Amino acid sequence: MDLDNIGKLRKTHYAAEIVPTLDNKDVVLMGWAREIRLLGNLVFVVLADRSGDCQVTFLPKTKKVFETAQKLNREDVIAIKGKIKKSEKTTRGVEVLASEILVLNKSKTPLPLEITEKTPSDLDTRLNSRVLDLRKPRNIAVFKIRNQILESAREYFTEQGFMEIESPKIIASASEGGAALFPVSYYGKEAFLRQSPQLYKELMTACFERVFEIGHVFRAEPSDTIHHLSEVTQMDIEMGFATEEDTWEILEGLINRIYSDISKKQKDALGVLGQKIKVPKMPFKKMTYDDAVNLLNKKGTKFKWGDDTSREQEKLLTDHSGGPVIVHDYPMEMKPFYIAHHENNPKLSYGFDLLIDGIEICSGGRRIHEAEQYIENLKAKGLNPDSFADIIKFYEYGMPPHAGWAIGVDRLTMLISGVDNIRETVLFPRDLKRLNP
Amino acid sequence: MDLDNIGKLRKTHYAAEIVPTLDNKDVVLMGWAREIRLLGNLVFVVLADRSGDCQVTFLPKTKKVFETAQKLNREDVIAIKGKIKKSEKTTRGVEVLASEILVLNKSKTPLPLEITEKTPSDLDTRLNSRVLDLRKPRNIAVFKIRNQILESAREYFTEQGFMEIESPKIIASASEGGAALFPVSYYGKEAFLRQSPQLYKELMTACFERVFEIGHVFRAEPSDTIHHLSEVTQMDIEMGFATEEDTWEILEGLINRIYSDISKKQKDALGVLGQKIKVPKMPFKKMTYDDAVNLLNKKGTKFKWGDDTSREQEKLLTDHSGGPVIVHDYPMEMKPFYIAHHENNPKLSYGFDLLIDGIEICSGGRRIHEAEQYIENLKAKGLNPDSFADIIKFYEYGMPPHAGWAIGVDRLTMLISGVDNIRETVLFPRDLKRLNP
């Protein structure tokens, strides 16, 4: 293919930066020919890039340039040199009169996906052509919100004295028991992909005290729902010399910070998505599991102690609280082995969940820090302490009291950006059926 | 075991914050009983936490407290309440007179590892007891430097308009060819752990234009050296509408920023490690591969065109340049299929490496962006384009010219913190022989 070379030419502006106040300025734009219209003696090209788009107008007097523009396919990669002109005929009140054009890459036709969304595609088609799908302003907005969540979280954790850790993704044995693990062949040995950094982040409180980790975890659960993925981004904290109540303060501060930063710094993204968000007030409402059971029964839903709440019931609880609610003192039988028993009632635990808008966003608790109890709890859950020998040994040499929690980043992105399916929040989702692209 | 409960008590200070100017202040410290000395009628405990340590003195008049202190084991987890006193007898000119003590967890004795480093342990022993090993100030310093690298990089990339991406770690086929992949069983299908985000980050230039990714990559290379790990943290960028020279500017800016931030913000960590670092001047020296070959031969090392440089030769090149050096225009045969051919000489490529202090820290280049050439290059490297069908299709619908690079975070940490073995830079290293803890 005979393509133009970018040479010394560089983008001077993003498309969205072309505004009427820059009238008469010479600019270089680079992006995708999103729409091409031939109208009488003119060629109009909507040049789109990650910032948005801008109309570029080609006049017949620029003969070679004009002829090139006439032959453009949609999504051809182009660079244009031109002059900004105020214009009342365009929606944004401005256009660029092109004097030069480079065709940096050609696009085949027809496109597998309509980027302008004039013809909507189903999610499967969109994910198969994900790179084109991600050129849509709506999708770029979702990832701006996702990135803001991650950026605000890292800033906040660092301010609060947490050290970032990267614990291993390849592990020798199941971290929390259960069969939901992907096996890896590791130099001929059996290994697994971690389903959480749980055991490692707990260990790290025994040296770095306050730690956080943001990274992929892997769930081999064959759940084909709009809320489940096999490769999930999880945000974890763990605090030494702390109880679950200390972690609530961090959790409330973090959620408040994320919502507040997004409402201030991601106005455009929220606008594109048509989302309005309310920064939740601190402190959040607290409710024991027992009180939640009573409340749900009073509200007329039949709910047995020891049951897990359904989505509808979680919605009832957050609606009743008028905002995020931390449900705590869950039955021990509902929580994993590393959660500490409640000191006043061995049937209860120091485990908790955070619900926002009827969605469980975070799960956490006070942990066991004493080796004998750790082994006892493993046995009580039917797990074999021998498989945890590598972990248990550190509980014998100075494990501090500690507590922590984990937030599902994809779910939080879903909630804040208002998309219906968790797959919308991940660049290249992995699930029961999907391993491509 | 009968342990004390942390109750409402909380740490008021880190050990290193106890200074003579706080004379007479009441404080609560929590940490590990690093050393216990019984001297006459006194008990001296070195209480250590992640910040450093501080002497806590127990007087016999506090009878129960004194008796508890007498019975402490090394690395017991304790909380003490007490009053700060100036003292000329301690190295830091200060001590805390304890009035209360809680024993939050007991430690077994003897310890598997000497944390005070009075008896040095070999690396294998240290990694087996990694959580204890990580209580050493030297190791905490290494991870402060590592975290500063990551923090400075994220800040810098964001300032430069890069969007962070998280591409999948589970992939359907080999990303760069080669056999060095860990197989994963994915719901009964064959999959692999990515060896790099290369192909995905390139795709992302076709929507987000400028992207970076920091994350784990997996190398099933049976290399048992001090420079190789099987789970590696890699820092990647990719820039649309750019050439390799544009990526050099970002690379120089990043390295300069990291060194500058560390020299300003991590003085203590550098001090603990006895490291002095020099912030490299920009722009870095550039040298073609041809010139490097000539230079090496002139310096008396026998070097054939097309050979890879040895560590000694890389040291020669950086010594000659008096700082970091970018070696570019490598032979195409030495570079992967996605690197673009040099326009003036098809035997050469637009691939480059960055060498600092004789270590290859970064590798990158201008990429192919045209589908036909992509397929041709795959074939030339003996790879089957069918295995790349999922990737190639996006090259047919608007892939911009692009360039990028990747930095090994573990290696850079090694270089800046001055440790001898890459395993020192990772919390829980994974290699040919090690999958635990």
PDB file of N, CA, C and O in Angstrom, chain A residues 354-384:
ATOM      1  N   LEU A 354     -19.623  -3.218  52.014  1.00  0.00           N
ATOM      2  CA  LEU A 354     -20.127  -1.870  51.720  1.00  0.00           C
ATOM      3  C   LEU A 354     -21.082  -1.962  50.534  1.00  0.00           C
ATOM      4  O   LEU A 354     -20.708  -2.480  49.476  1.00  0.00           O
ATOM      5  N   LEU A 355     -22.280  -1.471  50.706  1.00  0.00           N
ATOM      6  CA  LEU A 355     -23.258  -1.430  49.610  1.00  0.00           C
ATOM      7  C   LEU A 355     -23.460   0.016  49.167  1.00  0.00           C
ATOM      8  O   LEU A 355     -23.617   0.905  49.995  1.00  0.00           O
ATOM      9  N   ILE A 356     -23.397   0.228  47.856  1.00  0.00           N
ATOM     10  CA  ILE A 356     -23.724   1.553  47.305  1.00  0.00           C
ATOM     11  C   ILE A 356     -24.764   1.349  46.209  1.00  0.00           C
ATOM     12  O   ILE A 356     -24.562   0.494  45.331  1.00  0.00           O
ATOM     13  N   ASP A 357     -25.823   2.124  46.253  1.00  0.00           N
ATOM     14  CA  ASP A 357     -26.888   2.018  45.238  1.00  0.00           C
ATOM     15  C   ASP A 357     -27.271   0.562  44.972  1.00  0.00           C
ATOM     16  O   ASP A 357     -27.457   0.164  43.810  1.00  0.00           O
ATOM     17  N   GLY A 358     -27.369  -0.218  46.025  1.00  0.00           N
ATOM     18  CA  GLY A 358     -27.815  -1.596  45.864  1.00  0.00           C
ATOM     19  C   GLY A 358     -26.791  -2.551  45.288  1.00  0.00           C
ATOM     20  O   GLY A 358     -27.127  -3.650  44.868  1.00  0.00           O
ATOM     21  N   ILE A 359     -25.533  -2.130  45.241  1.00  0.00           N
ATOM     22  CA  ILE A 359     -24.480  -3.029  44.733  1.00  0.00           C
ATOM     23  C   ILE A 359     -23.407  -3.215  45.802  1.00  0.00           C
ATOM     24  O   ILE A 359     -22.975  -2.239  46.432  1.00  0.00           O
ATOM     25  N   GLU A 360     -22.983  -4.460  46.002  1.00  0.00           N
ATOM     26  CA  GLU A 360     -21.890  -4.730  46.931  1.00  0.00           C
ATOM     27  C   GLU A 360     -20.583  -4.336  46.247  1.00  0.00           C
ATOM     28  O   GLU A 360     -20.164  -4.940  45.272  1.00  0.00           O
ATOM     29  N   ILE A 361     -19.952  -3.284  46.782  1.00  0.00           N
ATOM     30  CA  ILE A 361     -18.773  -2.698  46.146  1.00  0.00           C
ATOM     31  C   ILE A 361     -17.504  -3.154  46.853  1.00  0.00           C
ATOM     32  O   ILE A 361     -16.426  -3.198  46.277  1.00  0.00           O
ATOM     33  N   CYS A 362     -17.619  -3.474  48.109  1.00  0.00           N
ATOM     34  CA  CYS A 362     -16.432  -3.738  48.920  1.00  0.00           C
ATOM     35  C   CYS A 362     -16.761  -4.785  49.975  1.00  0.00           C
ATOM     36  O   CYS A 362     -17.881  -4.837  50.495  1.00  0.00           O
ATOM     37  N   SER A 363     -15.766  -5.611  50.292  1.00  0.00           N
ATOM     38  CA  SER A 363     -15.917  -6.634  51.311  1.00  0.00           C
ATOM     39  C   SER A 363     -14.645  -6.629  52.146  1.00  0.00           C
ATOM     40  O   SER A 363     -13.552  -6.476  51.607  1.00  0.00           O
ATOM     41  N   GLY A 364     -14.797  -6.787  53.449  1.00  0.00           N
ATOM     42  CA  GLY A 364     -13.586  -6.751  54.264  1.00  0.00           C
ATOM     43  C   GLY A 364     -13.846  -7.239  55.667  1.00  0.00           C
ATOM     44  O   GLY A 364     -14.903  -7.809  55.959  1.00  0.00           O
ATOM     45  N   GLY A 365     -12.872  -6.989  56.545  1.00  0.00           N
ATOM     46  CA  GLY A 365     -13.066  -7.414  57.920  1.00  0.00           C
ATOM     47  C   GLY A 365     -11.802  -7.353  58.747  1.00  0.00           C
ATOM     48  O   GLY A 365     -10.709  -7.118  58.220  1.00  0.00           O
ATOM     49  N   ARG A 366     -11.996  -7.571  60.049  1.00  0.00           N
ATOM     50  CA  ARG A 366     -10.851  -7.778  60.920  1.00  0.00           C
ATOM     51  C   ARG A 366     -10.376  -9.211  60.674  1.00  0.00           C
ATOM     52  O   ARG A 366     -11.193 -10.087  60.400  1.00  0.00           O
ATOM     53  N   ARG A 367      -9.060  -9.427  60.715  1.00  0.00           N
ATOM     54  CA  ARG A 367      -8.521 -10.751  60.393  1.00  0.00           C
ATOM     55  C   ARG A 367      -8.025 -11.460  61.651  1.00  0.00           C
ATOM     56  O   ARG A 367      -7.797 -10.830  62.686  1.00  0.00           O
ATOM     57  N   ILE A 368      -7.766 -12.729  61.490  1.00  0.00           N
ATOM     58  CA  ILE A 368      -7.061 -13.493  62.516  1.00  0.00           C
ATOM     59  C   ILE A 368      -5.580 -13.139  62.416  1.00  0.00           C
ATOM     60  O   ILE A 368      -5.062 -12.978  61.309  1.00  0.00           O
ATOM     61  N   HIS A 369      -4.896 -13.025  63.569  1.00  0.00           N
ATOM     62  CA  HIS A 369      -3.453 -12.775  63.471  1.00  0.00           C
ATOM     63  C   HIS A 369      -2.649 -13.771  64.307  1.00  0.00           C
ATOM     64  O   HIS A 369      -1.439 -13.672  64.382  1.00  0.00           O
ATOM     65  N   GLU A 370      -3.324 -14.758  64.848  1.00  0.00           N
ATOM     66  CA  GLU A 370      -2.643 -15.711  65.726  1.00  0.00           C
ATOM     67  C   GLU A 370      -2.641 -17.076  65.041  1.00  0.00           C
ATOM     68  O   GLU A 370      -3.679 -17.539  64.542  1.00  0.00           O
ATOM     69  N   ALA A 371      -1.467 -17.705  64.978  1.00  0.00           N
ATOM     70  CA  ALA A 371      -1.277 -18.916  64.170  1.00  0.00           C
ATOM     71  C   ALA A 371      -2.247 -20.046  64.530  1.00  0.00           C
ATOM     72  O   ALA A 371      -2.848 -20.658  63.643  1.00  0.00           O
ATOM     73  N   GLU A 372      -2.419 -20.313  65.838  1.00  0.00           N
ATOM     74  CA  GLU A 372      -3.297 -21.433  66.226  1.00  0.00           C
ATOM     75  C   GLU A 372      -4.729 -21.231  65.746  1.00  0.00           C
ATOM     76  O   GLU A 372      -5.385 -22.148  65.256  1.00  0.00           O
ATOM     77  N   GLN A 373      -5.212 -20.001  65.908  1.00  0.00           N
ATOM     78  CA  GLN A 373      -6.574 -19.676  65.480  1.00  0.00           C
ATOM     79  C   GLN A 373      -6.715 -19.783  63.960  1.00  0.00           C
ATOM     80  O   GLN A 373      -7.741 -20.225  63.450  1.00  0.00           O
ATOM     81  N   TYR A 374      -5.646 -19.373  63.266  1.00  0.00           N
ATOM     82  CA  TYR A 374      -5.615 -19.442  61.798  1.00  0.00           C
ATOM     83  C   TYR A 374      -5.814 -20.895  61.354  1.00  0.00           C
ATOM     84  O   TYR A 374      -6.642 -21.193  60.490  1.00  0.00           O
ATOM     85  N   ILE A 375      -5.057 -21.786  61.980  1.00  0.00           N
ATOM     86  CA  ILE A 375      -5.131 -23.211  61.647  1.00  0.00           C
ATOM     87  C   ILE A 375      -6.520 -23.765  61.992  1.00  0.00           C
ATOM     88  O   ILE A 375      -7.125 -24.503  61.207  1.00  0.00           O
ATOM     89  N   GLU A 376      -7.032 -23.351  63.149  1.00  0.00           N
ATOM     90  CA  GLU A 376      -8.354 -23.806  63.577  1.00  0.00           C
ATOM     91  C   GLU A 376      -9.435 -23.381  62.576  1.00  0.00           C
ATOM     92  O   GLU A 376     -10.300 -24.168  62.214  1.00  0.00           O
ATOM     93  N   ASN A 377      -9.357 -22.131  62.146  1.00  0.00           N
ATOM     94  CA  ASN A 377     -10.351 -21.625  61.199  1.00  0.00           C
ATOM     95  C   ASN A 377     -10.257 -22.328  59.849  1.00  0.00           C
ATOM     96  O   ASN A 377     -11.265 -22.578  59.202  1.00  0.00           O
ATOM     97  N   LEU A 378      -9.008 -22.616  59.408  1.00  0.00           N
ATOM     98  CA  LEU A 378      -8.836 -23.356  58.157  1.00  0.00           C
ATOM     99  C   LEU A 378      -9.565 -24.690  58.259  1.00  0.00           C
ATOM    100  O   LEU A 378     -10.341 -25.068  57.378  1.00  0.00           O
ATOM    101  N   LYS A 379      -9.320 -25.387  59.371  1.00  0.00           N
ATOM    102  CA  LYS A 379      -9.947 -26.706  59.561  1.00  0.00           C
ATOM    103  C   LYS A 379     -11.464 -26.585  59.594  1.00  0.00           C
ATOM    104  O   LYS A 379     -12.177 -27.394  59.003  1.00  0.00           O
ATOM    105  N   ALA A 380     -11.957 -25.549  60.293  1.00  0.00           N
ATOM    106  CA  ALA A 380     -13.409 -25.369  60.410  1.00  0.00           C
ATOM    107  C   ALA A 380     -14.058 -25.171  59.045  1.00  0.00           C
ATOM    108  O   ALA A 380     -15.231 -25.481  58.851  1.00  0.00           O
ATOM    109  N   LYS A 381     -13.284 -24.642  58.078  1.00  0.00           N
ATOM    110  CA  LYS A 381     -13.827 -24.436  56.726  1.00  0.00           C
ATOM    111  C   LYS A 381     -13.495 -25.626  55.823  1.00  0.00           C
ATOM    112  O   LYS A 381     -13.661 -25.557  54.603  1.00  0.00           O
ATOM    113  N   GLY A 382     -12.956 -26.705  56.424  1.00  0.00           N
ATOM    114  CA  GLY A 382     -12.637 -27.894  55.627  1.00  0.00           C
ATOM    115  C   GLY A 382     -11.403 -27.746  54.761  1.00  0.00           C
ATOM    116  O   GLY A 382     -11.234 -28.467  53.778  1.00  0.00           O
ATOM    117  N   LEU A 383     -10.538 -26.788  55.109  1.00  0.00           N
ATOM    118  CA  LEU A 383      -9.298 -26.598  54.335  1.00  0.00           C
ATOM    119  C   LEU A 383      -8.139 -27.281  55.054  1.00  0.00           C
ATOM    120  O   LEU A 383      -8.154 -27.436  56.277  1.00  0.00           O
ATOM    121  N   ASN A 384      -7.132 -27.660  54.280  1.00  0.00           N
ATOM    122  CA  ASN A 384      -5.994 -28.384  54.828  1.00  0.00           C
ATOM    123  C   ASN A 384      -4.850 -27.420  55.181  1.00  0.00           C
ATOM    124  O   ASN A 384      -4.244 -26.825  54.288  1.00  0.00           O
TER     125      ASN A 384
END
